[in-house]
Amino acid sequence: MSGEITIHLNGEVQTVRAGTLSELVEELGLSKRMIAIERNLEVVPKSEYAMTQLAADDRIELVHMIGGG
Amino acid sequence: MSDVFKVGTYEFNSRLIVGSGKYKDFQTTKDATEASEAEMITVAVRRVNITDPGKENLLDYIDPKKYTILPNTAGCFNAEDAIRTLRLAREAGGWDLVKLEVLGDTETLYPNVVETIKAAEVLVEEGFQVMVYTNDDPIVARRLEEIGCVAVMPLGNPIGSGRGLANPFNIRVIKQRANVPIVVDAGIGTASDAAKALELGADAALINTAISEAKDECLMARAMRDAVRAGRAAFLAGRMPKRAFASASSPTEGYIWD
């Protein structure tokens, strides 16, 4: 892990230590959850989390399923 | 008698699709869903609350191995948001069968048909099997079928209104002209509404609030299960004609006074 960077995570400005998406998922404690991630409007497949580097000002959407009709 | 409900490449024994919204807790969601004997359940896609990631999740209670999860686009008011939402859902769980709904405004929650059509075109092209929520308009229903949606889901009445079927005639017309399953989605308030939808020929009913807002959710789930079965059976059986005047049920000969 490198230093800290600031990203937009689910609409909030957040400072994170993670360098990659895998590290971000780990840092947030979501590794066992059924989630999906969009980075700068592109969905990132789970198989690419480890190789996807976070950059400053990235817009990350991290979603899961909730109750709905 | 085998009466399988086929949607795209999927097959179901139940013709009741349930929603998972507005329940008081996850345990009730699970109990009522089991009581309904539905095999398909809608879910919404939302941001994870990153300040509380350990919180329980719906899918801790609704097992995706047991149920076909139908991600929806509830809350989307344009095609772009709906497409983004379903791309995320497909990545999250690998689900390709989806419920597309693009709404027009927050007061009526009526479908925005123009944006719905735009989104459907892109999603079908991307390989999604799209079950599409729409108005009870036979022309739009046909257009959505032509685009390649695997099911067309006209509303009975506005979402969450529980007012039953506003226009039964249109539901029948949509069904008679369709080559894909027709699912009545939204508006069903109680068991007779669900039975009526299936009696009219709808292939299935999608019900959320009528179950989740019932005083006894599990009992209503069973009522809906039975209503959908009864309505379907009555449709297949073929109802008697309606007549203007009486028609005696007992023989009109052999009277003792003749």
XYZ file of C-alpha atoms in Angstrom:
327
model
C 0.000 0.000 0.000
C 1.176 3.472 -0.846
C 0.191 6.700 0.901
C -3.303 8.081 1.197
C -5.414 9.374 -1.660
C -8.716 11.169 -1.823
C -11.524 9.671 -3.880
C -15.268 10.126 -4.270
C -16.765 7.034 -2.667
C -20.536 6.656 -2.952
C -20.856 10.387 -3.420
C -18.705 11.306 -0.402
C -15.142 12.596 -0.420
C -13.063 9.944 1.339
C -9.392 9.568 2.098
C -8.277 5.960 1.759
C -5.015 4.054 2.154
C -5.903 1.447 -0.470
C -3.927 1.453 -3.705
C -6.169 -0.949 -5.605
C -9.845 -1.860 -5.623
C -9.093 -5.145 -3.797
C -7.384 -3.188 -1.067
C -10.308 -0.777 -0.903
C -12.808 -3.625 -0.501
C -10.575 -5.080 2.217
C -10.135 -1.722 3.953
C -13.909 -1.240 4.065
C -14.519 -4.752 5.402
C -16.635 -5.815 2.422
C -14.615 -8.734 1.087
C -17.273 -11.342 1.862
C -20.209 -9.319 0.565
C -22.089 -9.594 -2.712
C -21.199 -6.184 -4.087
C -20.378 -4.499 -7.363
C -18.138 -1.556 -8.101
C -18.315 1.153 -10.714
C -15.189 3.240 -11.287
C -15.648 6.461 -13.229
C -18.936 5.137 -14.684
C -17.442 1.786 -15.789
C -18.316 -1.439 -13.989
C -15.161 -3.231 -12.856
C -15.322 -7.062 -12.904
C -14.295 -8.713 -9.623
C -11.460 -10.482 -11.434
C -9.904 -7.065 -12.097
C -10.078 -5.603 -8.572
C -6.510 -6.589 -7.750
C -5.030 -4.954 -10.840
C -7.229 -1.842 -10.787
C -5.204 1.032 -9.331
C -7.072 3.816 -7.573
C -6.239 7.320 -8.728
C -6.917 10.602 -6.966
C -10.447 11.907 -7.596
C -11.720 8.558 -8.867
C -15.469 8.295 -8.632
C -16.249 4.948 -7.051
C -19.756 3.568 -6.601
C -19.973 0.543 -4.374
C -23.396 -1.107 -4.346
C -25.243 -4.079 -2.929
C -28.762 -5.490 -2.990
C -31.484 -4.315 -0.638
C -35.214 -4.872 -0.357
C -37.240 -3.504 -3.230
C -40.177 -4.190 -5.522
C -50.782 -31.092 -14.910
C -47.568 -29.376 -15.885
C -48.001 -25.648 -16.327
C -44.535 -24.171 -16.395
C -44.053 -20.404 -16.444
C -41.283 -19.716 -18.964
C -39.494 -16.381 -19.080
C -36.557 -16.128 -21.449
C -34.336 -19.101 -20.648
C -35.819 -19.508 -17.153
C -38.621 -21.806 -16.007
C -40.726 -21.548 -12.882
C -43.488 -23.551 -11.269
C -44.837 -20.516 -9.439
C -46.596 -17.694 -11.247
C -46.242 -15.386 -8.287
C -43.245 -13.063 -8.271
C -42.710 -11.242 -4.999
C -40.933 -8.052 -4.031
C -38.679 -7.648 -1.000
C -39.381 -4.002 -0.185
C -41.098 -2.300 2.744
C -40.973 -5.247 5.164
C -40.536 -4.429 8.839
C -37.469 -6.694 9.077
C -35.479 -9.292 7.146
C -36.910 -12.237 9.080
C -40.438 -11.273 8.003
C -39.221 -10.858 4.420
C -37.859 -14.379 4.536
C -40.914 -15.915 6.223
C -43.430 -14.250 3.895
C -41.368 -15.122 0.814
C -41.266 -18.762 1.877
C -45.011 -18.708 2.598
C -45.703 -17.312 -0.884
C -43.882 -20.247 -2.519
C -42.619 -17.752 -5.089
C -39.379 -18.677 -6.845
C -38.449 -15.229 -8.074
C -37.935 -12.142 -5.903
C -37.133 -8.572 -6.854
C -34.349 -6.619 -5.149
C -33.105 -3.051 -5.434
C -29.531 -1.908 -6.059
C -28.245 0.771 -3.688
C -25.004 2.209 -2.359
C -23.411 0.256 0.481
C -23.416 2.224 3.723
C -19.646 2.359 4.074
C -19.811 3.585 7.655
C -21.532 0.353 8.714
C -20.352 -2.403 6.360
C -20.973 -5.252 8.810
C -24.704 -4.594 8.905
C -27.000 -7.458 7.916
C -28.009 -7.655 4.300
C -31.178 -8.889 2.590
C -29.227 -11.668 0.885
C -28.254 -13.069 4.302
C -31.945 -14.009 4.513
C -32.951 -14.534 0.882
C -30.623 -17.188 -0.490
C -29.681 -16.473 -4.127
C -29.114 -20.216 -4.592
C -32.721 -20.891 -3.661
C -34.447 -17.966 -5.373
C -34.046 -16.353 -8.763
C -32.990 -12.834 -7.861
C -34.564 -10.188 -10.069
C -32.652 -6.911 -9.662
C -34.746 -3.846 -10.394
C -34.062 -0.254 -11.374
C -36.505 1.283 -8.924
C -35.808 4.964 -8.423
C -34.325 5.448 -11.899
C -35.838 8.310 -13.877
C -33.745 8.026 -17.032
C -32.354 5.293 -19.265
C -28.727 5.936 -18.343
C -29.227 5.389 -14.606
C -31.253 2.244 -15.247
C -28.560 0.795 -17.508
C -25.788 1.597 -14.988
C -27.818 0.027 -12.197
C -28.386 -3.249 -14.025
C -24.803 -3.513 -15.216
C -23.788 -3.290 -11.551
C -26.386 -5.874 -10.541
C -25.135 -8.305 -13.162
C -21.602 -7.909 -11.880
C -22.689 -8.303 -8.233
C -24.507 -11.595 -8.610
C -24.132 -12.696 -12.208
C -27.871 -12.137 -12.732
C -28.968 -11.553 -16.315
C -32.732 -11.714 -15.744
C -33.655 -8.182 -14.666
C -36.613 -5.922 -14.023
C -36.353 -2.671 -15.934
C -38.463 0.192 -14.645
C -37.868 3.809 -15.538
C -40.230 6.119 -13.735
C -41.705 9.442 -14.784
C -42.192 11.270 -11.504
C -42.219 10.639 -7.782
C -45.902 11.343 -7.246
C -47.454 8.907 -9.706
C -44.462 6.570 -10.194
C -45.878 6.040 -13.668
C -43.428 4.594 -16.183
C -41.506 6.973 -18.425
C -42.115 4.975 -21.565
C -39.680 6.921 -23.768
C -36.752 6.319 -21.407
C -37.902 2.737 -20.772
C -37.707 1.975 -24.502
C -34.235 3.563 -24.770
C -32.950 1.526 -21.837
C -34.534 -1.694 -23.089
C -32.803 -1.355 -26.466
C -29.371 -1.051 -24.849
C -29.926 -3.773 -22.242
C -31.232 -6.324 -24.752
C -28.241 -5.552 -26.971
C -25.946 -6.189 -23.989
C -27.439 -9.632 -23.438
C -29.752 -8.948 -20.517
C -33.042 -10.819 -20.308
C -35.289 -7.862 -19.664
C -38.625 -8.051 -17.871
C -39.985 -4.591 -18.390
C -42.408 -2.597 -16.262
C -44.650 -0.419 -18.371
C -47.981 1.266 -18.782
C -51.087 -0.774 -19.636
C -50.745 0.354 -23.255
C -51.006 -2.388 -25.900
C -48.962 -0.416 -28.441
C -46.063 0.142 -26.063
C -46.266 -3.474 -24.897
C -45.841 -4.660 -28.460
C -42.950 -2.274 -29.070
C -41.137 -3.594 -25.984
C -41.666 -7.141 -27.184
C -40.252 -6.227 -30.613
C -37.142 -4.799 -28.962
C -36.555 -8.218 -27.445
C -37.773 -7.972 -23.855
C -38.487 -11.453 -22.441
C -41.575 -10.333 -20.512
C -43.777 -7.255 -20.548
C -45.137 -6.143 -17.181
C -48.025 -3.671 -17.432
C -49.179 -1.961 -14.267
C -52.556 -2.744 -12.766
C -52.523 0.621 -10.994
C -49.772 2.864 -9.591
C -47.016 1.205 -7.561
C -47.994 0.695 -3.937
C -51.556 1.974 -4.475
C -53.277 -1.360 -3.888
C -56.188 -0.304 -6.068
C -56.382 -3.446 -8.192
C -56.682 -3.489 -11.971
C -57.628 -0.076 -13.359
C -58.122 -1.350 -16.873
C -58.751 -5.094 -17.091
C -59.670 -4.734 -20.757
C -56.196 -3.450 -21.616
C -54.527 -6.290 -19.720
C -56.527 -8.744 -21.808
C -55.773 -6.952 -25.063
C -52.051 -6.818 -24.243
C -52.069 -10.545 -23.484
C -54.013 -11.509 -26.594
C -51.507 -9.757 -28.852
C -48.344 -10.829 -27.033
C -45.872 -13.600 -27.781
C -43.943 -13.084 -24.550
C -45.238 -13.559 -20.998
C -47.354 -10.749 -19.580
C -46.940 -10.062 -15.877
C -49.258 -7.710 -14.020
C -46.912 -5.590 -11.947
C -48.061 -2.956 -9.452
C -51.503 -2.147 -8.134
C -52.550 -5.533 -6.779
C -54.020 -4.914 -3.321
C -55.568 -8.172 -2.255
C -56.082 -11.776 -3.329
C -59.033 -11.170 -5.652
C -56.964 -8.655 -7.652
C -54.266 -11.273 -8.207
C -56.816 -13.924 -9.168
C -58.447 -11.478 -11.588
C -55.117 -10.727 -13.268
C -54.470 -14.405 -13.932
C -58.101 -15.024 -14.964
C -57.662 -12.353 -17.622
C -54.767 -14.357 -19.000
C -51.768 -12.662 -17.429
C -48.987 -15.239 -17.134
C -47.933 -14.103 -13.669
C -48.352 -11.391 -11.053
C -45.667 -9.370 -9.322
C -46.698 -8.378 -5.803
C -44.846 -6.485 -3.089
C -46.779 -3.976 -0.972
C -49.984 -6.035 -0.763
C -47.975 -8.641 1.155
C -45.446 -6.494 3.015
C -48.081 -4.040 4.282
C -50.628 -6.691 5.290
C -51.212 -7.023 9.038
C -50.231 -10.687 8.748
C -47.644 -10.815 5.989
C -47.314 -14.611 5.867
C -51.057 -15.190 5.735
C -51.395 -12.697 2.889
C -48.460 -14.368 1.116
C -50.359 -17.651 1.234
C -53.542 -15.897 0.074
C -51.652 -14.530 -2.931
C -50.132 -17.936 -3.657
C -53.614 -19.473 -3.710
C -55.176 -16.583 -5.653
C -52.579 -16.822 -8.413
C -53.120 -20.577 -8.637
C -56.917 -20.198 -8.666
C -56.842 -17.442 -11.262
C -54.546 -19.440 -13.505
C -56.677 -22.576 -13.192
C -59.842 -20.601 -13.999
C -58.152 -19.098 -17.057
C -57.039 -22.513 -18.326
C -60.430 -24.049 -17.543
C -62.183 -21.459 -19.716
C -64.938 -19.509 -18.034
C -68.636 -19.755 -18.888
C -70.151 -17.024 -21.039
C -71.838 -14.065 -19.361
C -75.556 -13.858 -20.171
C -78.080 -11.067 -19.904
C -80.774 -13.360 -18.445
C -81.027 -16.392 -16.179
C -80.332 -19.923 -17.364
C -81.825 -22.642 -15.129
C -79.314 -24.987 -13.504
C -81.869 -27.797 -12.972
C -83.638 -29.683 -15.806
C -86.784 -27.968 -17.101
C -88.708 -31.225 -17.679
C -90.079 -34.095 -15.517
C -91.873 -31.773 -13.084
C -94.315 -33.671 -10.770
C -97.175 -31.385 -11.796
C -96.820 -32.086 -15.521
